[in-house]
Coordinates of N, CA and C in Angstrom, one line a residue:
M1 N -69.7 -36.5 186.6 CA -70.8 -37.2 186.0 C -71.7 -36.2 185.2
K2 N -72.2 -36.6 184.1 CA -73.1 -35.8 183.3 C -74.3 -35.5 184.0
D3 N -75.0 -34.4 183.8 CA -76.3 -34.2 184.4 C -77.3 -35.1 183.7
L4 N -78.5 -35.2 184.3 CA -79.5 -36.2 183.9 C -79.9 -35.9 182.4
V5 N -80.2 -34.7 182.0 CA -80.6 -34.4 180.7 C -79.6 -34.8 179.6
Q6 N -78.3 -34.5 179.9 CA -77.2 -34.9 179.0 C -77.1 -36.4 178.9
H7 N -77.2 -37.0 180.0 CA -77.1 -38.5 180.1 C -78.3 -39.1 179.3
L8 N -79.5 -38.7 179.5 CA -80.7 -39.3 178.8 C -80.6 -39.0 177.3
A9 N -80.1 -37.8 176.9 CA -80.1 -37.4 175.5 C -79.0 -38.2 174.8
S10 N -78.0 -38.7 175.6 CA -76.9 -39.5 175.0 C -77.3 -41.0 174.7
I11 N -78.5 -41.4 175.3 CA -78.9 -42.8 175.1 C -79.7 -42.8 173.8
E12 N -79.3 -43.7 172.9 CA -79.9 -43.9 171.6 C -81.2 -44.7 171.8
L13 N -82.3 -44.1 171.6 CA -83.6 -44.9 171.7 C -84.0 -45.3 170.3
N14 N -84.8 -46.3 170.2 CA -85.4 -46.8 169.0 C -86.7 -46.1 168.7
L15 N -86.7 -44.8 168.8 CA -87.8 -43.9 168.7 C -87.3 -42.5 168.1
P16 N -88.1 -41.8 167.4 CA -87.6 -40.5 166.9 C -87.3 -39.5 168.1
A17 N -86.3 -38.7 167.9 CA -86.0 -37.7 168.9 C -87.1 -36.5 168.8
Y18 N -87.5 -36.0 169.9 CA -88.5 -34.9 169.9 C -87.9 -33.8 170.8
P19 N -88.2 -32.5 170.5 CA -87.9 -31.4 171.4 C -88.8 -31.5 172.5
M20 N -88.3 -31.6 173.7 CA -89.1 -31.6 174.9 C -88.9 -30.4 175.7
D21 N -89.9 -30.0 176.4 CA -89.9 -28.8 177.3 C -89.4 -29.2 178.6
I22 N -88.1 -29.1 178.9 CA -87.5 -29.5 180.1 C -86.9 -28.3 180.8
E23 N -87.1 -28.3 182.1 CA -86.5 -27.2 182.9 C -86.0 -27.7 184.2
K24 N -85.0 -27.0 184.7 CA -84.4 -27.4 186.0 C -85.1 -26.7 187.1
G25 N -85.6 -27.5 188.1 CA -86.3 -26.9 189.2 C -85.5 -26.8 190.4
E26 N -86.2 -26.7 191.6 CA -85.5 -26.6 192.8 C -84.7 -27.9 193.1
Q27 N -83.7 -27.7 193.9 CA -82.8 -28.8 194.3 C -82.2 -29.5 193.1
G28 N -82.1 -28.8 192.0 CA -81.4 -29.4 190.8 C -82.1 -30.5 190.1
K29 N -83.4 -30.7 190.4 CA -84.1 -31.7 189.7 C -84.7 -31.2 188.4
Y30 N -84.8 -32.0 187.4 CA -85.4 -31.7 186.1 C -86.8 -32.1 186.0
Y31 N -87.6 -31.3 185.2 CA -89.0 -31.5 185.0 C -89.3 -31.4 183.5
V32 N -90.2 -32.3 183.0 CA -90.5 -32.3 181.6 C -92.0 -32.0 181.5
F33 N -92.4 -31.2 180.6 CA -93.8 -30.9 180.4 C -94.5 -32.1 179.6
D34 N -95.5 -32.6 180.2 CA -96.3 -33.7 179.6 C -97.5 -33.1 178.8
P35 N -97.5 -33.2 177.5 CA -98.6 -32.6 176.7 C -99.9 -33.3 176.9
I36 N -99.9 -34.5 177.3 CA -101.2 -35.2 177.6 C -101.8 -34.8 178.9
R37 N -101.0 -34.8 179.9 CA -101.6 -34.4 181.3 C -101.5 -32.9 181.4
K38 N -100.8 -32.2 180.5 CA -100.7 -30.7 180.6 C -100.1 -30.2 181.9
K39 N -99.0 -30.9 182.3 CA -98.3 -30.5 183.6 C -96.9 -30.9 183.5
K40 N -96.1 -30.4 184.4 CA -94.7 -30.7 184.5 C -94.5 -31.9 185.4
L41 N -93.7 -32.9 185.0 CA -93.4 -34.1 185.7 C -92.0 -34.2 186.0
L42 N -91.6 -34.8 187.1 CA -90.2 -35.1 187.4 C -89.6 -36.0 186.3
L43 N -88.5 -35.5 185.8 CA -87.9 -36.3 184.7 C -87.1 -37.4 185.3
T44 N -87.4 -38.6 184.9 CA -86.7 -39.8 185.3 C -86.4 -40.6 184.0
P45 N -85.5 -41.6 184.0 CA -85.3 -42.3 182.8 C -86.6 -43.0 182.3
E46 N -87.4 -43.5 183.1 CA -88.7 -44.1 182.7 C -89.6 -43.0 182.0
E47 N -89.7 -41.8 182.6 CA -90.5 -40.8 182.1 C -89.9 -40.3 180.7
W48 N -88.6 -40.3 180.5 CA -88.0 -40.0 179.2 C -88.5 -41.0 178.2
V49 N -88.6 -42.3 178.5 CA -89.1 -43.2 177.6 C -90.6 -43.0 177.3
R50 N -91.4 -42.8 178.4 CA -92.8 -42.6 178.2 C -93.1 -41.4 177.3
Q51 N -92.4 -40.3 177.5 CA -92.6 -39.1 176.7 C -92.3 -39.4 175.3
H52 N -91.2 -40.1 175.0 CA -90.9 -40.4 173.6 C -91.9 -41.3 172.9
I53 N -92.4 -42.3 173.7 CA -93.5 -43.1 173.1 C -94.8 -42.3 172.9
I54 N -95.2 -41.5 173.8 CA -96.3 -40.6 173.6 C -96.2 -39.8 172.3
H55 N -95.0 -39.1 172.2 CA -94.8 -38.3 171.0 C -94.9 -39.1 169.8
Y56 N -94.3 -40.3 169.8 CA -94.3 -41.2 168.6 C -95.7 -41.5 168.2
L57 N -96.5 -42.0 169.2 CA -97.9 -42.4 168.9 C -98.7 -41.2 168.4
V58 N -98.5 -40.0 168.9 CA -99.4 -38.9 168.5 C -98.8 -38.3 167.2
K59 N -97.5 -38.0 167.1 CA -97.0 -37.3 166.0 C -96.7 -38.2 164.7
N60 N -96.3 -39.5 165.0 CA -96.0 -40.3 163.8 C -97.1 -41.3 163.5
M61 N -97.8 -41.7 164.5 CA -98.8 -42.8 164.2 C -100.3 -42.3 164.2
N62 N -100.4 -40.9 164.5 CA -101.7 -40.3 164.4 C -102.7 -40.8 165.5
Y63 N -102.2 -41.3 166.6 CA -103.1 -41.6 167.7 C -103.6 -40.3 168.3
P64 N -104.9 -40.3 168.6 CA -105.5 -39.0 169.2 C -105.0 -38.9 170.7
G65 N -104.4 -37.8 171.0 CA -103.9 -37.5 172.3 C -105.0 -37.6 173.4
S66 N -106.2 -37.2 173.0 CA -107.4 -37.2 173.9 C -107.8 -38.7 174.3
L67 N -107.3 -39.7 173.6 CA -107.6 -41.0 173.9 C -106.5 -41.8 174.7
I68 N -105.5 -41.0 175.1 CA -104.4 -41.6 175.8 C -104.5 -41.2 177.3
S69 N -104.4 -42.3 178.1 CA -104.5 -42.1 179.6 C -103.1 -42.6 180.1
L70 N -102.6 -41.8 181.1 CA -101.3 -42.1 181.6 C -101.3 -42.3 183.1
E71 N -100.5 -43.3 183.5 CA -100.2 -43.6 184.9 C -101.4 -43.5 185.8
K72 N -102.4 -44.3 185.5 CA -103.6 -44.4 186.4 C -103.5 -45.7 187.2
G73 N -104.3 -45.7 188.3 CA -104.2 -46.8 189.1 C -105.1 -48.0 188.6
L74 N -104.7 -49.2 189.0 CA -105.6 -50.4 188.8 C -105.3 -51.3 189.9
K75 N -106.3 -52.2 190.1 CA -106.2 -53.2 191.2 C -105.8 -54.5 190.6
Y76 N -104.8 -55.2 191.1 CA -104.4 -56.5 190.7 C -104.2 -57.4 191.9
N77 N -105.0 -58.4 192.1 CA -104.9 -59.3 193.3 C -104.9 -58.5 194.6
A78 N -105.8 -57.5 194.6 CA -106.0 -56.6 195.8 C -104.8 -55.7 196.0
L79 N -103.9 -55.7 195.1 CA -102.8 -54.7 195.2 C -103.0 -53.6 194.3
Q80 N -102.7 -52.4 194.8 CA -102.8 -51.2 193.9 C -101.6 -51.0 193.1
K81 N -101.8 -51.0 191.7 CA -100.7 -50.9 190.8 C -101.0 -49.7 189.9
R82 N -100.1 -49.3 189.0 CA -100.3 -48.2 188.1 C -99.8 -48.7 186.7
F83 N -100.7 -48.4 185.7 CA -100.2 -48.7 184.3 C -99.5 -47.4 183.8
D84 N -98.7 -47.6 182.8 CA -98.0 -46.4 182.2 C -98.8 -45.7 181.1
I85 N -99.2 -46.4 180.1 CA -100.0 -45.8 179.0 C -101.1 -46.7 178.6
L86 N -102.3 -46.2 178.5 CA -103.5 -46.9 178.0 C -104.1 -46.0 176.9
V87 N -104.2 -46.6 175.7 CA -104.8 -45.9 174.6 C -106.2 -46.6 174.5
L88 N -107.2 -45.7 174.4 CA -108.6 -46.2 174.2 C -108.9 -46.1 172.7
D89 N -109.9 -46.9 172.3 CA -110.3 -46.8 170.9 C -111.4 -45.7 170.8
R90 N -112.0 -45.4 169.7 CA -113.0 -44.4 169.6 C -114.3 -44.6 170.3
S91 N -114.5 -45.9 170.7 CA -115.7 -46.2 171.5 C -115.4 -46.2 173.0
G92 N -114.2 -45.9 173.4 CA -113.8 -45.8 174.8 C -113.4 -47.1 175.4
E93 N -113.2 -48.1 174.6 CA -112.7 -49.4 175.0 C -111.1 -49.4 175.0
A94 N -110.5 -50.2 175.9 CA -109.1 -50.4 175.8 C -108.6 -50.9 174.5
F95 N -107.6 -50.2 173.9 CA -107.1 -50.6 172.6 C -105.6 -51.1 172.7
F96 N -104.8 -50.3 173.5 CA -103.3 -50.6 173.5 C -102.8 -50.2 174.9
L97 N -102.2 -51.2 175.6 CA -101.7 -51.0 176.9 C -100.1 -51.1 176.8
I98 N -99.4 -50.1 177.3 CA -98.0 -50.0 177.2 C -97.4 -49.8 178.5
E99 N -96.4 -50.7 178.8 CA -95.6 -50.5 180.1 C -94.2 -50.1 179.7
C100 N -93.8 -49.0 180.3 CA -92.5 -48.3 180.0 C -91.5 -48.7 181.1
K101 N -90.3 -48.9 180.7 CA -89.2 -49.2 181.6 C -88.1 -48.2 181.2
A102 N -87.1 -48.0 182.2 CA -86.0 -47.1 181.9 C -85.1 -47.8 180.8
P103 N -84.3 -47.0 180.1 CA -83.5 -47.6 179.0 C -82.6 -48.7 179.4
D104 N -82.1 -48.6 180.7 CA -81.1 -49.6 181.1 C -81.8 -50.9 181.7
V105 N -83.1 -50.9 181.8 CA -83.8 -52.1 182.3 C -83.9 -53.2 181.2
K106 N -83.5 -54.3 181.4 CA -83.6 -55.4 180.4 C -85.0 -55.9 180.4
L107 N -85.5 -56.1 179.2 CA -86.8 -56.7 179.0 C -86.7 -58.2 179.0
N108 N -87.5 -58.8 179.8 CA -87.5 -60.3 179.8 C -88.9 -60.8 180.1
Q109 N -89.0 -62.1 180.3 CA -90.3 -62.7 180.5 C -91.0 -62.1 181.6
K110 N -90.3 -61.7 182.7 CA -91.0 -61.1 183.9 C -91.6 -59.8 183.5
T111 N -90.9 -59.0 182.8 CA -91.5 -57.7 182.4 C -92.6 -57.8 181.4
V112 N -92.6 -58.8 180.5 CA -93.7 -59.1 179.6 C -94.9 -59.6 180.4
E113 N -94.7 -60.4 181.4 CA -95.8 -61.0 182.2 C -96.5 -59.8 183.0
Q114 N -95.7 -58.8 183.4 CA -96.3 -57.7 184.1 C -97.4 -57.0 183.3
V115 N -97.1 -56.7 182.1 CA -98.1 -56.0 181.2 C -99.2 -56.9 180.9
C116 N -98.9 -58.2 180.7 CA -100.0 -59.2 180.5 C -100.9 -59.3 181.7
L117 N -100.4 -59.3 182.9 CA -101.2 -59.3 184.1 C -102.1 -58.1 184.2
Y118 N -101.5 -56.9 183.9 CA -102.2 -55.6 184.0 C -103.4 -55.7 183.0
N119 N -103.1 -56.3 181.8 CA -104.1 -56.3 180.8 C -105.3 -57.2 181.1
N120 N -105.2 -58.1 182.1 CA -106.3 -58.8 182.6 C -107.5 -57.9 183.0
N121 N -107.1 -56.7 183.5 CA -108.2 -55.7 183.9 C -108.8 -55.1 182.6
F122 N -108.0 -54.9 181.6 CA -108.5 -54.1 180.4 C -108.9 -54.9 179.2
K123 N -108.3 -56.0 179.0 CA -108.5 -56.9 177.8 C -108.3 -56.1 176.5
A124 N -107.2 -55.2 176.5 CA -106.9 -54.5 175.3 C -106.4 -55.5 174.3
P125 N -106.7 -55.3 173.0 CA -106.2 -56.3 172.0 C -104.7 -56.2 171.7
F126 N -104.1 -55.1 172.1 CA -102.6 -54.9 171.9 C -102.0 -54.5 173.2
I127 N -100.8 -55.0 173.5 CA -100.0 -54.6 174.6 C -98.5 -54.5 174.2
C128 N -97.8 -53.7 175.0 CA -96.4 -53.5 174.6 C -95.6 -53.3 175.9
I129 N -94.3 -53.8 175.9 CA -93.4 -53.4 176.9 C -92.2 -52.8 176.2
S130 N -91.7 -51.6 176.7 CA -90.7 -50.9 176.0 C -89.7 -50.3 177.0
N131 N -88.4 -50.3 176.7 CA -87.4 -49.6 177.4 C -86.9 -48.4 176.5
G132 N -87.6 -48.2 175.4 CA -87.2 -47.1 174.5 C -86.2 -47.6 173.4
R133 N -85.4 -48.7 173.8 CA -84.5 -49.2 172.9 C -85.1 -50.5 172.2
M134 N -85.9 -51.2 173.0 CA -86.5 -52.4 172.4 C -88.0 -52.3 172.8
H135 N -88.9 -52.8 171.9 CA -90.3 -52.8 172.1 C -90.8 -54.2 171.8
F136 N -91.5 -54.8 172.7 CA -92.1 -56.1 172.5 C -93.6 -55.8 172.4
C137 N -94.2 -55.9 171.3 CA -95.6 -55.7 171.1 C -96.3 -57.0 170.9
L138 N -97.4 -57.2 171.5 CA -98.2 -58.5 171.4 C -99.6 -58.2 171.1
E139 N -100.2 -59.1 170.4 CA -101.6 -59.0 170.0 C -102.3 -60.1 170.8
R140 N -103.5 -59.8 171.5 CA -104.2 -60.7 172.3 C -105.3 -61.3 171.4
E141 N -105.4 -62.6 171.4 CA -106.5 -63.3 170.7 C -107.8 -63.2 171.6
P142 N -108.8 -62.6 171.0 CA -110.0 -62.3 171.9 C -110.6 -63.5 172.6
I143 N -110.7 -64.6 171.9 CA -111.4 -65.8 172.5 C -110.5 -66.5 173.5
T144 N -109.3 -66.8 173.1 CA -108.5 -67.6 174.0 C -107.7 -66.7 175.0
G145 N -107.5 -65.5 174.7 CA -106.7 -64.6 175.6 C -105.2 -64.8 175.4
K146 N -104.8 -65.7 174.5 CA -103.4 -65.9 174.2 C -102.8 -64.8 173.4
Y147 N -101.5 -64.6 173.7 CA -100.8 -63.5 173.0 C -99.8 -64.0 172.0
S148 N -99.7 -63.2 170.9 CA -98.7 -63.5 169.9 C -97.9 -62.2 169.6
Q149 N -96.6 -62.4 169.3 CA -95.8 -61.2 169.1 C -96.1 -60.6 167.7
I150 N -96.1 -59.3 167.7 CA -96.2 -58.6 166.4 C -95.0 -57.7 166.2
S151 N -94.6 -57.3 165.0 CA -93.4 -56.6 164.8 C -93.5 -55.0 164.9
H152 N -94.6 -54.5 165.3 CA -94.8 -53.1 165.2 C -95.9 -52.6 166.2
F153 N -95.9 -51.3 166.4 CA -97.0 -50.7 167.2 C -98.3 -50.9 166.3
P154 N -99.4 -51.1 167.0 CA -100.6 -51.3 166.1 C -101.1 -50.0 165.5
I155 N -101.7 -50.1 164.4 CA -102.2 -48.9 163.6 C -103.6 -48.5 164.3
F156 N -103.7 -47.2 164.6 CA -104.9 -46.8 165.2 C -105.9 -46.4 164.1
E157 N -107.1 -46.9 164.2 CA -108.1 -46.6 163.2 C -109.3 -46.0 163.9

């Protein structure tokens, strides 16, 4: 079987490739340097997708890295959950909430509902669910709270 890094690198994502700082640690596990959190994290298929999305937002779409928050806790129905990526606007309000899945996870109604439920806490105008291969981006109508699909990541202004 291929090692994890070779396996992940062989998966074609619908995102540009980026050079990542990856190193093999103890017990043969791989770690990737996260430029937002400025620390090494265990490399998993979901983290691979998250890092590609972060790089894409910062390098290609000019999102400010300082306004990106990663894997923080939130409460939903008294349950402790964690969101993957939350981008704030320049006034510190939620702008774009992204839920990342591993490349082999199929995106379906349930996974879309997950990010919609998380967004009840934030009321971000844009949300996305991505497995790196497919991205479902939605725009939230501020008055009704209903979502409609958009064909791209939102432009940060």
